Amino acid sequence: MGAVRILVKLTNAIDEALVSRGLLAPDLLRECDTPALVDTDALSLVIPAGMVGRLGSRIRGQRMVQYADGREESVGAIEPVIIDCQGRQTVGEALVTGDEVLIGQVVLEQLDFLVNCKNQQLIPNLANPNYPIAMIK
């Protein structure tokens, strides 16, 4: 099974809120288009430390994480980020570690995407092909 790599746009959610209220000029909105690895073993959005500055975010707190090799470590968690992938958006915190952007299970669920490992791509949930549906049962 190969790795699933996608392009995502990450946007500083605080900047976006200020722009929408007319309190920040749109050209000051901090965002970046970046390749990302879809990691179904990860839960959260993970970004490398260098991206924190590009997004103009600050670390709000610490979260304990466990790596695939069993190590545990406290890492930074930044202010909310808008994640835009294939025209679908969600908002969430990002954990700061590693050297690439990882898209975990929570983001996939929020965007209502499934992983097609055979074709190495994300596909919309076949039950909801036009837009994401949040299950709240």
CSV table of N, CA, C and O in Angstrom, one decimal, residues 8-130:
chain,number,residue,atom,x,y,z
A,8,VAL,N,-3.1,20.6,0.5
A,8,VAL,CA,-4.1,21.3,1.4
A,8,VAL,C,-3.7,22.8,1.5
A,8,VAL,O,-2.6,23.2,1.3
A,9,LYS,N,-4.7,23.6,1.8
A,9,LYS,CA,-4.5,25.0,2.1
A,9,LYS,C,-4.7,25.1,3.6
A,9,LYS,O,-5.8,24.8,4.1
A,10,LEU,N,-3.8,25.7,4.3
A,10,LEU,CA,-3.9,25.9,5.8
A,10,LEU,C,-4.0,27.5,5.9
A,10,LEU,O,-3.2,28.2,5.4
A,11,THR,N,-5.0,27.9,6.7
A,11,THR,CA,-5.2,29.3,6.9
A,11,THR,C,-5.3,29.6,8.4
A,11,THR,O,-6.0,28.9,9.1
A,12,ASN,N,-4.7,30.7,8.8
A,12,ASN,CA,-4.8,31.2,10.2
A,12,ASN,C,-6.3,31.6,10.4
A,12,ASN,O,-6.8,32.5,9.8
A,13,ALA,N,-7.0,30.8,11.2
A,13,ALA,CA,-8.4,31.1,11.4
A,13,ALA,C,-8.7,32.4,12.1
A,13,ALA,O,-9.8,33.0,11.9
A,14,ILE,N,-7.8,32.8,13.0
A,14,ILE,CA,-8.0,34.1,13.6
A,14,ILE,C,-7.9,35.3,12.6
A,14,ILE,O,-8.7,36.2,12.6
A,15,ASP,N,-6.9,35.2,11.7
A,15,ASP,CA,-6.8,36.2,10.6
A,15,ASP,C,-8.1,36.2,9.8
A,15,ASP,O,-8.6,37.2,9.4
A,16,GLU,N,-8.6,35.0,9.4
A,16,GLU,CA,-9.8,34.9,8.6
A,16,GLU,C,-11.0,35.6,9.3
A,16,GLU,O,-11.7,36.3,8.6
A,17,ALA,N,-11.1,35.4,10.6
A,17,ALA,CA,-12.2,36.0,11.3
A,17,ALA,C,-12.1,37.5,11.3
A,17,ALA,O,-13.1,38.2,11.1
A,18,LEU,N,-10.8,38.0,11.5
A,18,LEU,CA,-10.6,39.4,11.4
A,18,LEU,C,-10.9,40.0,10.1
A,18,LEU,O,-11.5,41.1,9.9
A,19,VAL,N,-10.5,39.3,9.0
A,19,VAL,CA,-10.8,39.8,7.6
A,19,VAL,C,-12.3,39.9,7.4
A,19,VAL,O,-12.8,40.8,6.9
A,20,SER,N,-13.0,38.8,7.8
A,20,SER,CA,-14.4,38.8,7.6
A,20,SER,C,-15.2,39.9,8.4
A,20,SER,O,-16.3,40.3,8.0
A,21,ARG,N,-14.6,40.4,9.5
A,21,ARG,CA,-15.2,41.5,10.3
A,21,ARG,C,-14.7,42.9,9.8
A,21,ARG,O,-15.0,43.9,10.4
A,22,GLY,N,-13.8,42.9,8.8
A,22,GLY,CA,-13.3,44.1,8.3
A,22,GLY,C,-12.2,44.7,9.2
A,22,GLY,O,-11.8,45.9,9.1
A,23,LEU,N,-11.6,43.9,10.1
A,23,LEU,CA,-10.6,44.4,11.0
A,23,LEU,C,-9.2,44.1,10.6
A,23,LEU,O,-8.2,44.5,11.2
A,24,LEU,N,-9.0,43.4,9.5
A,24,LEU,CA,-7.7,43.0,8.9
A,24,LEU,C,-7.8,43.1,7.4
A,24,LEU,O,-8.8,42.6,6.8
A,25,ALA,N,-6.9,43.7,6.8
A,25,ALA,CA,-6.9,43.8,5.3
A,25,ALA,C,-6.7,42.4,4.7
A,25,ALA,O,-5.9,41.6,5.2
A,26,PRO,N,-7.5,42.0,3.7
A,26,PRO,CA,-7.4,40.7,3.1
A,26,PRO,C,-6.0,40.3,2.7
A,26,PRO,O,-5.7,39.1,2.8
A,27,ASP,N,-5.2,41.2,2.3
A,27,ASP,CA,-3.8,40.8,1.8
A,27,ASP,C,-2.9,40.5,3.0
A,27,ASP,O,-1.8,40.0,2.8
A,28,LEU,N,-3.4,40.7,4.2
A,28,LEU,CA,-2.6,40.3,5.4
A,28,LEU,C,-3.0,38.9,5.9
A,28,LEU,O,-2.4,38.4,6.9
A,29,LEU,N,-4.0,38.3,5.3
A,29,LEU,CA,-4.4,36.9,5.7
A,29,LEU,C,-3.2,35.9,5.5
A,29,LEU,O,-2.7,35.9,4.4
A,30,ARG,N,-2.9,35.2,6.5
A,30,ARG,CA,-1.7,34.3,6.4
A,30,ARG,C,-2.3,32.9,6.2
A,30,ARG,O,-3.1,32.4,6.9
A,31,GLU,N,-1.8,32.3,5.0
A,31,GLU,CA,-2.2,31.0,4.6
A,31,GLU,C,-1.1,30.4,3.8
A,31,GLU,O,-0.2,31.1,3.3
A,32,CYS,N,-1.1,29.1,3.7
A,32,CYS,CA,-0.1,28.4,2.8
A,32,CYS,C,-0.7,27.2,2.2
A,32,CYS,O,-1.5,26.5,2.8
A,33,ASP,N,-0.4,27.0,0.9
A,33,ASP,CA,-0.7,25.7,0.2
A,33,ASP,C,0.5,24.8,0.5
A,33,ASP,O,1.7,25.2,0.3
A,34,THR,N,0.2,23.6,0.8
A,34,THR,CA,1.3,22.7,1.2
A,34,THR,C,0.9,21.2,0.9
A,34,THR,O,-0.3,20.8,1.0
A,35,PRO,N,1.9,20.4,0.6
A,35,PRO,CA,1.6,19.0,0.4
A,35,PRO,C,1.4,18.4,1.8
A,35,PRO,O,2.0,18.9,2.8
A,36,ALA,N,0.6,17.3,1.9
A,36,ALA,CA,0.4,16.7,3.2
A,36,ALA,C,0.3,15.2,3.0
A,36,ALA,O,-0.1,14.7,1.9
A,37,LEU,N,0.7,14.5,4.0
A,37,LEU,CA,0.6,13.0,4.0
A,37,LEU,C,-0.7,12.6,4.8
A,37,LEU,O,-0.9,13.1,5.9
A,38,VAL,N,-1.6,11.9,4.2
A,38,VAL,CA,-2.7,11.4,4.9
A,38,VAL,C,-2.2,10.2,5.7
A,38,VAL,O,-1.7,9.2,5.2
A,39,ASP,N,-2.4,10.3,7.1
A,39,ASP,CA,-1.9,9.3,8.0
A,39,ASP,C,-3.1,8.8,8.8
A,39,ASP,O,-3.5,9.4,9.8
A,40,THR,N,-3.6,7.6,8.5
A,40,THR,CA,-4.8,7.1,9.2
A,40,THR,C,-4.4,6.6,10.5
A,40,THR,O,-5.3,6.2,11.3
A,41,ASP,N,-3.2,6.5,10.9
A,41,ASP,CA,-2.7,6.1,12.2
A,41,ASP,C,-2.7,7.3,13.1
A,41,ASP,O,-2.6,7.2,14.3
A,42,ALA,N,-2.7,8.5,12.6
A,42,ALA,CA,-2.6,9.7,13.3
A,42,ALA,C,-4.1,10.2,13.6
A,42,ALA,O,-5.0,9.9,12.8
A,43,LEU,N,-4.3,10.9,14.7
A,43,LEU,CA,-5.6,11.4,15.0
A,43,LEU,C,-5.8,12.9,14.5
A,43,LEU,O,-6.8,13.3,14.0
A,44,SER,N,-4.8,13.7,14.7
A,44,SER,CA,-4.9,15.1,14.6
A,44,SER,C,-4.2,15.6,13.3
A,44,SER,O,-3.5,14.9,12.6
A,45,LEU,N,-4.3,16.9,13.1
A,45,LEU,CA,-3.5,17.6,12.1
A,45,LEU,C,-2.1,17.9,12.8
A,45,LEU,O,-2.1,18.3,13.9
A,46,VAL,N,-1.1,17.6,12.0
A,46,VAL,CA,0.3,17.8,12.5
A,46,VAL,C,1.0,18.7,11.5
A,46,VAL,O,0.9,18.5,10.3
A,47,ILE,N,1.7,19.7,12.0
A,47,ILE,CA,2.5,20.6,11.1
A,47,ILE,C,3.9,20.7,11.7
A,47,ILE,O,4.1,20.6,12.9
A,48,PRO,N,4.9,20.9,10.8
A,48,PRO,CA,6.2,21.2,11.3
A,48,PRO,C,6.4,22.5,11.9
A,48,PRO,O,5.6,23.5,11.6
A,49,ALA,N,7.4,22.7,12.8
A,49,ALA,CA,7.6,24.0,13.5
A,49,ALA,C,7.7,25.2,12.6
A,49,ALA,O,7.2,26.2,12.9
A,50,GLY,N,8.4,25.0,11.4
A,50,GLY,CA,8.6,26.1,10.5
A,50,GLY,C,7.3,26.7,10.0
A,50,GLY,O,7.2,27.9,9.6
A,51,MET,N,6.2,25.9,10.0
A,51,MET,CA,5.0,26.4,9.4
A,51,MET,C,4.2,27.2,10.4
A,51,MET,O,3.4,28.0,10.0
A,52,VAL,N,4.5,27.1,11.7
A,52,VAL,CA,3.8,28.0,12.7
A,52,VAL,C,4.1,29.4,12.4
A,52,VAL,O,3.1,30.2,12.4
A,53,GLY,N,5.3,29.8,12.1
A,53,GLY,CA,5.6,31.2,11.8
A,53,GLY,C,5.0,31.7,10.5
A,53,GLY,O,4.5,32.8,10.4
A,54,ARG,N,5.0,30.8,9.5
A,54,ARG,CA,4.3,31.1,8.2
A,54,ARG,C,2.9,31.4,8.3
A,54,ARG,O,2.3,32.2,7.6
A,55,LEU,N,2.2,30.7,9.3
A,55,LEU,CA,0.8,30.9,9.5
A,55,LEU,C,0.5,32.0,10.5
A,55,LEU,O,-0.6,32.5,10.7
A,56,GLY,N,1.6,32.5,11.1
A,56,GLY,CA,1.4,33.6,12.1
A,56,GLY,C,0.7,33.1,13.4
A,56,GLY,O,0.0,33.9,14.0
A,57,SER,N,0.8,31.9,13.7
A,57,SER,CA,0.1,31.3,14.8
A,57,SER,C,1.0,31.3,16.0
A,57,SER,O,2.2,31.5,16.0
A,58,ARG,N,0.4,31.1,17.2
A,58,ARG,CA,1.1,31.0,18.4
A,58,ARG,C,0.7,29.7,19.1
A,58,ARG,O,-0.4,29.2,18.9
A,59,ILE,N,1.6,29.2,19.9
A,59,ILE,CA,1.4,27.9,20.6
A,59,ILE,C,0.5,28.3,21.8
A,59,ILE,O,0.8,29.1,22.6
A,60,ARG,N,-0.7,27.6,21.9
A,60,ARG,CA,-1.6,27.8,23.0
A,60,ARG,C,-1.4,26.9,24.2
A,60,ARG,O,-1.9,27.2,25.3
A,61,GLY,N,-0.8,25.8,24.0
A,61,GLY,CA,-0.6,24.8,25.0
A,61,GLY,C,0.1,23.7,24.6
A,61,GLY,O,0.7,23.7,23.5
A,62,GLN,N,0.2,22.6,25.4
A,62,GLN,CA,0.9,21.4,25.1
A,62,GLN,C,0.0,20.2,25.1
A,62,GLN,O,-1.0,20.2,25.8
A,63,ARG,N,0.3,19.2,24.3
A,63,ARG,CA,-0.5,18.0,24.2
A,63,ARG,C,0.6,16.8,24.3
A,63,ARG,O,1.6,16.9,23.7
A,64,MET,N,0.2,15.8,24.9
A,64,MET,CA,1.0,14.6,24.9
A,64,MET,C,0.7,13.8,23.7
A,64,MET,O,-0.5,13.6,23.4
A,65,VAL,N,1.7,13.4,23.0
A,65,VAL,CA,1.5,12.5,21.8
A,65,VAL,C,2.3,11.2,21.9
A,65,VAL,O,3.3,11.2,22.7
A,66,GLN,N,1.9,10.2,21.2
A,66,GLN,CA,2.6,9.0,21.2
A,66,GLN,C,2.9,8.7,19.7
A,66,GLN,O,2.0,8.7,18.9
A,67,TYR,N,4.2,8.4,19.5
A,67,TYR,CA,4.7,8.1,18.1
A,67,TYR,C,4.5,6.7,17.8
A,67,TYR,O,4.2,5.9,18.7
A,68,ALA,N,4.6,6.3,16.6
A,68,ALA,CA,4.5,4.9,16.1
A,68,ALA,C,5.4,4.0,16.9
A,68,ALA,O,5.1,2.8,17.1
A,69,ASP,N,6.6,4.5,17.3
A,69,ASP,CA,7.6,3.6,17.9
A,69,ASP,C,7.3,3.5,19.4
A,69,ASP,O,8.1,2.9,20.2
A,70,GLY,N,6.2,4.1,19.9
A,70,GLY,CA,5.9,4.0,21.3
A,70,GLY,C,6.3,5.2,22.2
A,70,GLY,O,5.9,5.3,23.3
A,71,ARG,N,7.3,6.0,21.7
A,71,ARG,CA,7.8,7.2,22.5
A,71,ARG,C,6.6,8.1,22.7
A,71,ARG,O,5.7,8.3,21.9
A,72,GLU,N,6.7,8.8,23.9
A,72,GLU,CA,5.7,9.8,24.2
A,72,GLU,C,6.4,11.1,24.4
A,72,GLU,O,7.6,11.1,24.9
A,73,GLU,N,5.8,12.2,24.0
A,73,GLU,CA,6.4,13.5,24.1
A,73,GLU,C,5.3,14.6,24.2
A,73,GLU,O,4.2,14.4,23.7
A,74,SER,N,5.7,15.7,24.9
A,74,SER,CA,4.8,16.8,24.9
A,74,SER,C,5.1,17.7,23.7
A,74,SER,O,6.3,18.1,23.5
A,75,VAL,N,4.1,18.1,22.9
A,75,VAL,CA,4.4,19.0,21.8
A,75,VAL,C,3.4,20.2,21.9
A,75,VAL,O,2.4,20.1,22.5
A,76,GLY,N,3.7,21.2,21.1
A,76,GLY,CA,2.9,22.4,21.1
A,76,GLY,C,1.6,22.2,20.3
A,76,GLY,O,1.6,21.4,19.4
A,77,ALA,N,0.6,22.9,20.7
A,77,ALA,CA,-0.7,22.9,20.0
A,77,ALA,C,-1.0,24.4,19.7
A,77,ALA,O,-1.0,25.2,20.6
A,78,ILE,N,-1.2,24.6,18.4
A,78,ILE,CA,-1.4,26.0,18.0
A,78,ILE,C,-2.9,26.5,17.9
A,78,ILE,O,-3.8,25.6,18.0
A,79,GLU,N,-3.0,27.8,17.8
A,79,GLU,CA,-4.4,28.3,17.6
A,79,GLU,C,-5.1,27.7,16.4
A,79,GLU,O,-4.4,27.1,15.5
A,80,PRO,N,-6.4,27.9,16.3
A,80,PRO,CA,-7.1,27.2,15.2
A,80,PRO,C,-6.6,27.5,13.8
A,80,PRO,O,-6.2,28.7,13.5
A,81,VAL,N,-6.7,26.5,13.0
A,81,VAL,CA,-6.3,26.6,11.6
A,81,VAL,C,-7.5,26.1,10.7
A,81,VAL,O,-8.1,25.1,11.1
A,82,ILE,N,-7.7,26.8,9.6
A,82,ILE,CA,-8.7,26.3,8.6
A,82,ILE,C,-8.0,25.4,7.7
A,82,ILE,O,-6.9,25.7,7.1
A,83,ILE,N,-8.5,24.2,7.5
A,83,ILE,CA,-8.0,23.2,6.6
A,83,ILE,C,-8.9,23.1,5.4
A,83,ILE,O,-10.1,22.7,5.6
A,84,ASP,N,-8.4,23.4,4.3
A,84,ASP,CA,-9.2,23.3,3.0
A,84,ASP,C,-8.6,22.2,2.1
A,84,ASP,O,-7.4,22.3,1.8
A,85,CYS,N,-9.4,21.3,1.8
A,85,CYS,CA,-8.9,20.1,1.0
A,85,CYS,C,-10.0,19.8,0.0
A,85,CYS,O,-11.1,19.5,0.4
A,86,GLN,N,-9.7,19.9,-1.3
A,86,GLN,CA,-10.6,19.5,-2.3
A,86,GLN,C,-11.9,20.2,-2.2
A,86,GLN,O,-13.0,19.7,-2.4
A,87,GLY,N,-11.9,21.5,-1.8
A,87,GLY,CA,-13.1,22.3,-1.7
A,87,GLY,C,-13.9,22.1,-0.4
A,87,GLY,O,-14.9,22.8,-0.2
A,88,ARG,N,-13.4,21.3,0.5
A,88,ARG,CA,-14.1,21.1,1.8
A,88,ARG,C,-13.2,21.7,2.9
A,88,ARG,O,-12.0,21.6,2.8
A,89,GLN,N,-13.9,22.3,3.9
A,89,GLN,CA,-13.2,23.0,4.9
A,89,GLN,C,-13.6,22.5,6.3
A,89,GLN,O,-14.8,22.2,6.5
A,90,THR,N,-12.6,22.6,7.2
A,90,THR,CA,-12.9,22.4,8.6
A,90,THR,C,-11.9,23.2,9.4
A,90,THR,O,-11.0,23.7,8.9
A,91,VAL,N,-12.2,23.4,10.7
A,91,VAL,CA,-11.3,24.2,11.6
A,91,VAL,C,-10.8,23.3,12.7
A,91,VAL,O,-11.6,22.5,13.3
A,92,GLY,N,-9.6,23.4,13.1
A,92,GLY,CA,-9.1,22.7,14.3
A,92,GLY,C,-7.7,23.1,14.7
A,92,GLY,O,-7.0,23.9,14.0
A,93,GLU,N,-7.3,22.6,15.8
A,93,GLU,CA,-5.9,22.9,16.3
A,93,GLU,C,-4.9,22.0,15.5
A,93,GLU,O,-5.3,21.0,15.0
A,94,ALA,N,-3.7,22.4,15.5
A,94,ALA,CA,-2.6,21.6,14.9
A,94,ALA,C,-1.6,21.3,16.0
A,94,ALA,O,-1.3,22.2,16.8
A,95,LEU,N,-1.0,20.1,15.9
A,95,LEU,CA,0.1,19.8,16.8
A,95,LEU,C,1.4,20.0,16.1
A,95,LEU,O,1.4,19.8,14.8
A,96,VAL,N,2.4,20.5,16.8
A,96,VAL,CA,3.6,20.9,16.1
A,96,VAL,C,4.7,19.9,16.4
A,96,VAL,O,5.2,19.8,17.6
A,97,THR,N,5.1,19.1,15.4
A,97,THR,CA,6.1,18.2,15.5
A,97,THR,C,6.5,17.6,14.1
A,97,THR,O,5.7,17.8,13.2
A,98,GLY,N,7.6,17.0,13.9
A,98,GLY,CA,7.9,16.4,12.7
A,98,GLY,C,8.4,17.4,11.6
A,98,GLY,O,8.6,18.5,11.9
A,99,ASP,N,8.5,16.8,10.4
A,99,ASP,CA,9.0,17.6,9.3
A,99,ASP,C,8.0,17.7,8.1
A,99,ASP,O,8.4,18.1,7.0
A,100,GLU,N,6.8,17.2,8.3
A,100,GLU,CA,5.8,17.3,7.2
A,100,GLU,C,4.4,17.5,7.8
A,100,GLU,O,4.2,17.1,8.9
A,101,VAL,N,3.5,17.9,7.0
A,101,VAL,CA,2.1,18.1,7.4
A,101,VAL,C,1.5,16.7,7.3
A,101,VAL,O,1.6,16.0,6.3
A,102,LEU,N,0.8,16.3,8.4
A,102,LEU,CA,0.1,15.0,8.4
A,102,LEU,C,-1.4,15.3,8.6
A,102,LEU,O,-1.8,16.2,9.5
A,103,ILE,N,-2.3,14.7,7.9
A,103,ILE,CA,-3.7,14.8,8.0
A,103,ILE,C,-4.2,13.5,8.7
A,103,ILE,O,-4.1,12.4,8.2
A,104,GLY,N,-4.7,13.6,9.9
A,104,GLY,CA,-5.1,12.5,10.7
A,104,GLY,C,-6.6,12.2,10.6
A,104,GLY,O,-7.4,12.8,9.9
A,105,GLN,N,-7.1,11.2,11.4
A,105,GLN,CA,-8.4,10.7,11.3
A,105,GLN,C,-9.5,11.8,11.6
A,105,GLN,O,-10.6,11.8,11.0
A,106,VAL,N,-9.2,12.6,12.6
A,106,VAL,CA,-10.2,13.6,13.0
A,106,VAL,C,-10.5,14.5,11.8
A,106,VAL,O,-11.7,14.8,11.5
A,107,VAL,N,-9.5,15.0,11.1
A,107,VAL,CA,-9.7,15.9,9.9
A,107,VAL,C,-10.4,15.1,8.8
A,107,VAL,O,-11.4,15.7,8.2
A,108,LEU,N,-10.1,13.9,8.6
A,108,LEU,CA,-10.8,13.1,7.6
A,108,LEU,C,-12.2,12.9,7.9
A,108,LEU,O,-13.1,13.0,7.0
A,109,GLU,N,-12.5,12.7,9.2
A,109,GLU,CA,-13.9,12.6,9.6
A,109,GLU,C,-14.7,13.9,9.4
A,109,GLU,O,-15.8,13.9,8.9
A,110,GLN,N,-14.1,15.0,9.8
A,110,GLN,CA,-14.7,16.3,9.7
A,110,GLN,C,-15.0,16.6,8.2
A,110,GLN,O,-16.0,17.3,7.9
A,111,LEU,N,-14.1,16.3,7.3
A,111,LEU,CA,-14.2,16.6,5.9
A,111,LEU,C,-15.0,15.5,5.2
A,111,LEU,O,-15.4,15.7,4.0
A,112,ASP,N,-15.3,14.4,5.9
A,112,ASP,CA,-16.1,13.3,5.4
A,112,ASP,C,-15.4,12.7,4.1
A,112,ASP,O,-16.1,12.4,3.1
A,113,PHE,N,-14.1,12.4,4.3
A,113,PHE,CA,-13.4,11.8,3.2
A,113,PHE,C,-13.0,10.3,3.6
A,113,PHE,O,-12.9,10.0,4.8
A,114,LEU,N,-12.9,9.5,2.6
A,114,LEU,CA,-12.4,8.1,2.8
A,114,LEU,C,-11.0,8.0,2.1
A,114,LEU,O,-10.8,8.7,1.1
A,115,VAL,N,-10.2,7.1,2.5
A,115,VAL,CA,-8.9,6.9,1.9
A,115,VAL,C,-9.0,5.7,0.9
A,115,VAL,O,-9.4,4.6,1.3
A,116,ASN,N,-8.7,6.0,-0.3
A,116,ASN,CA,-8.6,4.9,-1.3
A,116,ASN,C,-7.2,4.6,-1.5
A,116,ASN,O,-6.4,5.2,-2.2
A,117,CYS,N,-6.7,3.5,-0.8
A,117,CYS,CA,-5.3,3.2,-0.8
A,117,CYS,C,-4.9,2.6,-2.1
A,117,CYS,O,-3.7,2.9,-2.6
A,118,LYS,N,-5.7,1.9,-2.8
A,118,LYS,CA,-5.3,1.3,-4.1
A,118,LYS,C,-5.0,2.4,-5.1
A,118,LYS,O,-4.0,2.2,-5.8
A,119,ASN,N,-5.7,3.4,-5.1
A,119,ASN,CA,-5.5,4.5,-6.1
A,119,ASN,C,-4.7,5.7,-5.5
A,119,ASN,O,-4.5,6.7,-6.1
A,120,GLN,N,-4.4,5.6,-4.2
A,120,GLN,CA,-3.6,6.6,-3.5
A,120,GLN,C,-4.3,7.9,-3.5
A,120,GLN,O,-3.7,8.9,-4.0
A,121,GLN,N,-5.5,8.0,-3.1
A,121,GLN,CA,-6.2,9.3,-3.2
A,121,GLN,C,-7.3,9.3,-2.1
A,121,GLN,O,-7.7,8.3,-1.5
A,122,LEU,N,-7.8,10.5,-1.8
A,122,LEU,CA,-8.9,10.8,-1.0
A,122,LEU,C,-10.2,10.8,-1.8
A,122,LEU,O,-10.1,11.4,-2.9
A,123,ILE,N,-11.2,10.2,-1.3
A,123,ILE,CA,-12.5,10.3,-2.1
A,123,ILE,C,-13.6,10.7,-1.1
A,123,ILE,O,-13.5,10.4,0.1
A,124,PRO,N,-14.6,11.5,-1.6
A,124,PRO,CA,-15.7,11.8,-0.7
A,124,PRO,C,-16.4,10.6,-0.2
A,124,PRO,O,-16.5,9.6,-1.0
A,125,ASN,N,-16.9,10.6,1.0
A,125,ASN,CA,-17.8,9.5,1.4
A,125,ASN,C,-18.9,9.3,0.4
A,125,ASN,O,-19.6,10.2,0.0
A,126,LEU,N,-19.0,8.1,-0.1
A,126,LEU,CA,-20.0,7.8,-1.2
A,126,LEU,C,-21.4,8.1,-0.8
A,126,LEU,O,-22.3,8.4,-1.6
A,127,ALA,N,-21.7,8.0,0.5
A,127,ALA,CA,-23.0,8.4,1.0
A,127,ALA,C,-23.3,9.9,1.0
A,127,ALA,O,-24.4,10.3,1.0
A,128,ASN,N,-22.2,10.7,0.9
A,128,ASN,CA,-22.4,12.1,0.9
A,128,ASN,C,-21.3,12.7,-0.1
A,128,ASN,O,-20.4,13.4,0.3
A,129,PRO,N,-21.6,12.5,-1.4
A,129,PRO,CA,-20.5,12.9,-2.3
A,129,PRO,C,-20.4,14.4,-2.6
A,129,PRO,O,-19.4,14.8,-3.0
A,130,ASN,N,-21.4,15.2,-2.3
A,130,ASN,CA,-21.4,16.6,-2.6
A,130,ASN,C,-20.9,17.5,-1.5
A,130,ASN,O,-20.4,18.6,-1.8
